[in-house]
mmCIF file of C-alpha atoms in Angstrom:
data_model
loop_
_atom_site.group_PDB
_atom_site.id
_atom_site.type_symbol
_atom_site.label_atom_id
_atom_site.label_comp_id
_atom_site.label_asym_id
_atom_site.label_seq_id
_atom_site.Cartn_x
_atom_site.Cartn_y
_atom_site.Cartn_z
ATOM 1 C CA MET A 67 69.548 8.225 163.935
ATOM 2 C CA THR A 68 67.482 5.445 165.635
ATOM 3 C CA ALA A 69 63.684 5.551 163.993
ATOM 4 C CA HIS A 70 60.950 6.416 166.259
ATOM 5 C CA ALA A 71 57.658 4.085 165.836
ATOM 6 C CA ASP A 72 56.251 6.890 163.617
ATOM 7 C CA PRO A 73 53.526 4.938 161.611
ATOM 8 C CA GLN A 74 53.194 7.452 158.806
ATOM 9 C CA ARG A 75 57.024 7.445 158.148
ATOM 10 C CA PHE A 76 57.389 3.002 158.425
ATOM 11 C CA GLN A 77 54.293 3.246 155.670
ATOM 12 C CA THR A 78 55.773 5.365 153.369
ATOM 13 C CA LEU A 79 59.489 3.618 153.461
ATOM 14 C CA LEU A 80 57.626 0.210 153.224
ATOM 15 C CA ARG A 81 55.525 1.085 150.163
ATOM 16 C CA ALA A 82 58.515 2.403 148.738
ATOM 17 C CA HIS A 83 60.579 -0.728 149.254
ATOM 18 C CA GLU A 84 57.681 -3.288 149.156
ATOM 19 C CA ARG A 85 59.219 -5.043 145.951
ATOM 20 C CA ILE A 86 61.997 -6.793 148.668
ATOM 21 C CA VAL A 87 58.653 -8.103 150.695
ATOM 22 C CA PHE A 88 57.206 -9.852 147.603
ATOM 23 C CA LYS A 89 60.276 -10.993 146.346
ATOM 24 C CA VAL A 90 61.033 -12.546 149.538
ATOM 25 C CA ALA A 91 57.934 -13.970 150.065
ATOM 26 C CA ALA A 92 57.326 -15.492 146.490
ATOM 27 C CA LEU A 93 61.197 -17.189 146.968
ATOM 28 C CA TYR A 94 59.885 -18.687 150.156
ATOM 29 C CA ALA A 95 56.035 -19.728 149.740
ATOM 30 C CA ALA A 96 55.076 -21.673 147.377
ATOM 31 C CA HIS A 97 51.236 -20.947 147.155
ATOM 32 C CA ALA A 98 49.692 -17.530 146.562
ATOM 33 C CA GLU A 99 47.666 -17.593 150.496
ATOM 34 C CA ASP A 100 50.840 -18.286 151.982
ATOM 35 C CA ARG A 101 52.819 -15.514 150.082
ATOM 36 C CA ARG A 102 50.161 -12.864 151.252
ATOM 37 C CA ASP A 103 50.327 -14.341 155.051
ATOM 38 C CA LEU A 104 54.225 -14.418 154.532
ATOM 39 C CA ALA A 105 54.281 -11.046 153.432
ATOM 40 C CA GLN A 106 51.881 -10.072 156.316
ATOM 41 C CA GLU A 107 54.082 -11.604 158.597
ATOM 42 C CA ILE A 108 56.962 -9.590 157.280
ATOM 43 C CA GLY A 109 55.487 -6.548 157.308
ATOM 44 C CA LEU A 110 54.328 -7.234 161.185
ATOM 45 C CA GLN A 111 57.702 -8.052 162.280
ATOM 46 C CA ALA A 112 59.289 -5.125 160.312
ATOM 47 C CA TRP A 113 56.722 -2.530 162.323
ATOM 48 C CA ARG A 114 57.536 -4.062 165.500
ATOM 49 C CA SER A 115 61.570 -3.724 164.959
ATOM 50 C CA PHE A 116 60.951 -0.535 163.437
ATOM 51 C CA ALA A 117 61.771 1.289 166.584
ATOM 52 C CA ARG A 118 65.117 0.043 166.659
ATOM 53 C CA TYR A 119 66.070 0.538 163.060
ATOM 54 C CA ASP A 120 69.176 2.880 163.081
ATOM 55 C CA GLU A 121 69.305 4.732 159.736
ATOM 56 C CA ARG A 122 73.222 5.648 160.256
ATOM 57 C CA ARG A 123 74.230 1.884 160.454
ATOM 58 C CA ALA A 124 72.512 0.784 157.520
ATOM 59 C CA LYS A 125 69.932 1.540 154.739
ATOM 60 C CA PHE A 126 66.172 0.799 154.954
ATOM 61 C CA SER A 127 66.426 -1.295 151.829
ATOM 62 C CA THR A 128 69.400 -3.449 153.782
ATOM 63 C CA TRP A 129 67.352 -3.513 156.830
ATOM 64 C CA LEU A 130 64.164 -4.552 155.511
ATOM 65 C CA TYR A 131 65.707 -7.125 153.450
ATOM 66 C CA ARG A 132 67.320 -8.651 156.636
ATOM 67 C CA VAL A 133 63.915 -8.644 158.624
ATOM 68 C CA ALA A 134 61.971 -10.426 155.778
ATOM 69 C CA LEU A 135 64.372 -13.160 155.178
ATOM 70 C CA ASN A 136 64.386 -13.534 159.118
ATOM 71 C CA VAL A 137 60.970 -14.145 158.989
ATOM 72 C CA ALA A 138 61.007 -15.639 155.948
ATOM 73 C CA ILE A 139 63.644 -18.525 157.004
ATOM 74 C CA SER A 140 61.956 -18.907 160.423
ATOM 75 C CA GLN A 141 58.507 -19.380 158.733
ATOM 76 C CA LEU A 142 60.311 -21.679 156.386
ATOM 77 C CA ARG A 143 61.903 -23.861 159.668
ATOM 78 C CA LYS A 144 58.576 -24.044 161.389
ATOM 79 C CA SER A 145 56.938 -25.632 158.174
ATOM 80 C CA ASP A 146 59.969 -27.913 157.609
ATOM 81 C CA GLY A 147 59.326 -29.013 160.964
ATOM 82 C CA ALA A 148 55.613 -29.375 160.271
ATOM 83 C CA GLN A 149 56.359 -31.252 156.702
ATOM 84 C CA GLY A 150 58.998 -33.310 158.013
ATOM 85 C CA GLY A 151 61.903 -31.218 156.392
ATOM 86 C CA ARG A 152 60.665 -31.276 152.717
ATOM 87 C CA LEU A 153 61.206 -28.225 150.860
ATOM 88 C CA GLU A 154 58.902 -27.998 147.498
ATOM 89 C CA PRO A 155 60.943 -26.285 144.305
ATOM 90 C CA LEU A 156 60.125 -23.185 143.396
ATOM 91 C CA GLU A 157 58.405 -23.169 139.957
ATOM 92 C CA GLN A 158 57.333 -19.839 137.649
ATOM 93 C CA HIS A 159 53.503 -20.674 138.500
ATOM 94 C CA HIS A 160 54.329 -20.175 142.413
ATOM 95 C CA LEU A 161 55.541 -16.452 141.199
ATOM 96 C CA ASP A 162 52.337 -15.528 139.366
ATOM 97 C CA GLY A 163 50.500 -12.810 140.916
ATOM 98 C CA ILE A 164 52.597 -11.348 142.922
ATOM 99 C CA GLY A 165 51.673 -7.793 143.651
ATOM 100 C CA GLY A 166 48.757 -8.068 141.171
ATOM 101 C CA GLU A 167 50.605 -8.268 137.900
ATOM 102 C CA PRO A 168 50.830 -11.786 136.151
ATOM 103 C CA VAL A 169 54.648 -12.731 135.716
ATOM 104 C CA PRO A 170 55.319 -13.754 132.091
ATOM 105 C CA GLU A 171 55.921 -17.132 130.963
ATOM 106 C CA PRO A 172 59.739 -17.953 131.110
ATOM 107 C CA ASP A 173 61.685 -20.065 128.919
ATOM 108 C CA GLU A 174 62.990 -23.465 129.866
ATOM 109 C CA ARG A 175 66.324 -22.094 131.054
ATOM 110 C CA LEU A 176 64.396 -19.813 133.436
ATOM 111 C CA ALA A 177 61.920 -22.075 134.364
ATOM 112 C CA ALA A 178 64.969 -24.575 135.100
ATOM 113 C CA LEU A 179 66.715 -21.451 137.134
ATOM 114 C CA TYR A 180 63.614 -21.309 139.206
ATOM 115 C CA ALA A 181 63.080 -24.973 140.132
ATOM 116 C CA PHE A 182 67.174 -24.930 141.208
ATOM 117 C CA ILE A 183 66.907 -21.708 143.466
ATOM 118 C CA GLY A 184 63.763 -23.492 144.779
ATOM 119 C CA ARG A 185 66.027 -26.462 145.670
ATOM 120 C CA LEU A 186 68.651 -24.473 147.485
ATOM 121 C CA ASP A 187 68.770 -24.422 151.490
ATOM 122 C CA ALA A 188 67.509 -21.239 152.750
ATOM 123 C CA LEU A 189 70.597 -19.228 153.436
ATOM 124 C CA ASN A 190 71.789 -19.828 150.279
ATOM 125 C CA ARG A 191 68.221 -19.194 148.530
ATOM 126 C CA ALA A 192 68.375 -15.418 150.290
ATOM 127 C CA LEU A 193 71.932 -15.523 149.090
ATOM 128 C CA ILE A 194 70.983 -15.810 145.227
ATOM 129 C CA LEU A 195 67.869 -13.592 145.617
ATOM 130 C CA LEU A 196 69.992 -10.657 146.721
ATOM 131 C CA TYR A 197 73.271 -11.696 143.687
ATOM 132 C CA LEU A 198 70.414 -11.469 141.484
ATOM 133 C CA GLU A 199 69.095 -8.151 142.845
ATOM 134 C CA ASP A 200 72.686 -6.929 141.889
ATOM 135 C CA LYS A 201 73.599 -6.537 145.781
ATOM 136 C CA SER A 202 77.027 -6.176 146.097
ATOM 137 C CA HIS A 203 79.163 -8.411 148.301
ATOM 138 C CA ALA A 204 79.180 -6.207 150.684
ATOM 139 C CA GLU A 205 75.814 -5.395 150.844
ATOM 140 C CA ILE A 206 74.920 -9.275 150.735
ATOM 141 C CA ALA A 207 77.276 -10.077 153.770
ATOM 142 C CA GLU A 208 75.938 -7.193 155.347
ATOM 143 C CA ILE A 209 71.939 -8.130 155.209
ATOM 144 C CA LEU A 210 73.117 -11.776 155.869
ATOM 145 C CA GLY A 211 75.394 -11.402 158.539
ATOM 146 C CA ILE A 212 78.275 -13.469 157.162
ATOM 147 C CA SER A 213 81.700 -12.441 155.618
ATOM 148 C CA THR A 214 82.317 -10.994 152.050
ATOM 149 C CA THR A 215 84.428 -13.869 151.377
ATOM 150 C CA ASN A 216 82.000 -16.287 152.631
ATOM 151 C CA VAL A 217 79.594 -14.705 150.163
ATOM 152 C CA ALA A 218 81.968 -14.893 147.354
ATOM 153 C CA THR A 219 82.720 -18.573 148.239
ATOM 154 C CA LYS A 220 78.955 -19.507 148.497
ATOM 155 C CA ILE A 221 77.925 -17.511 145.068
ATOM 156 C CA GLY A 222 80.766 -19.471 142.884
ATOM 157 C CA ARG A 223 79.822 -22.465 144.792
ATOM 158 C CA ILE A 224 75.962 -21.529 143.731
ATOM 159 C CA LYS A 225 76.781 -21.262 140.053
ATOM 160 C CA GLN A 226 79.175 -24.021 139.613
ATOM 161 C CA THR A 227 76.586 -26.595 140.904
ATOM 162 C CA LEU A 228 74.044 -24.513 138.591
ATOM 163 C CA ARG A 229 76.610 -24.823 135.587
ATOM 164 C CA GLY A 230 76.592 -28.636 136.049
ATOM 165 C CA GLN A 231 72.969 -28.686 136.440
ATOM 166 C CA MET A 232 72.175 -26.546 133.106
ATOM 167 C CA ALA A 233 75.040 -28.860 131.667
ATOM 168 C CA GLY A 234 73.232 -31.987 132.511
ATOM 169 C CA ALA A 235 69.707 -30.944 131.658
ATOM 170 C CA ALA A 236 70.867 -30.039 128.357
ATOM 171 C CA ALA A 237 72.536 -33.699 127.502
ATOM 172 C CA THR A 238 69.570 -35.146 129.015
ATOM 173 C CA GLY A 239 67.278 -33.056 126.995
ATOM 174 C CA ASP A 240 65.082 -32.310 129.919
#
């Protein structure tokens, strides 16, 4: 059944899944103000698209991830064009204050993981976010619109690269 533009139903669903919006905003926007702006834009675009949401085709969380990632990637591309394509690596301090709750201090390995994720391109960043959320390869494929085989291949490559970077950092003492 296709969703009707029912504001109360939309707000209930969005509130129940707001962590998705905050996580995507945190992963694609480095500064608190940019995260708030991105979260608002995601909410706005989700509302505009809600009338086309079909609960027979996808769970709300899957649909919301797709909307949120599309908005975030579009915003990232716009800002990259304005900044000459420069991406700022995601650091732990970028995640502070999401949802009003402080994020605990990470250990060095977690900080290195955040930095690594921040250097990934937009698609791989989305992919690893979903992977770290314990989404299945099939769910990730559905959200990102790529094949399950492609998901498995990309995750394998990301893990291999990460292992290499972590081993290199350990060897140099970084």
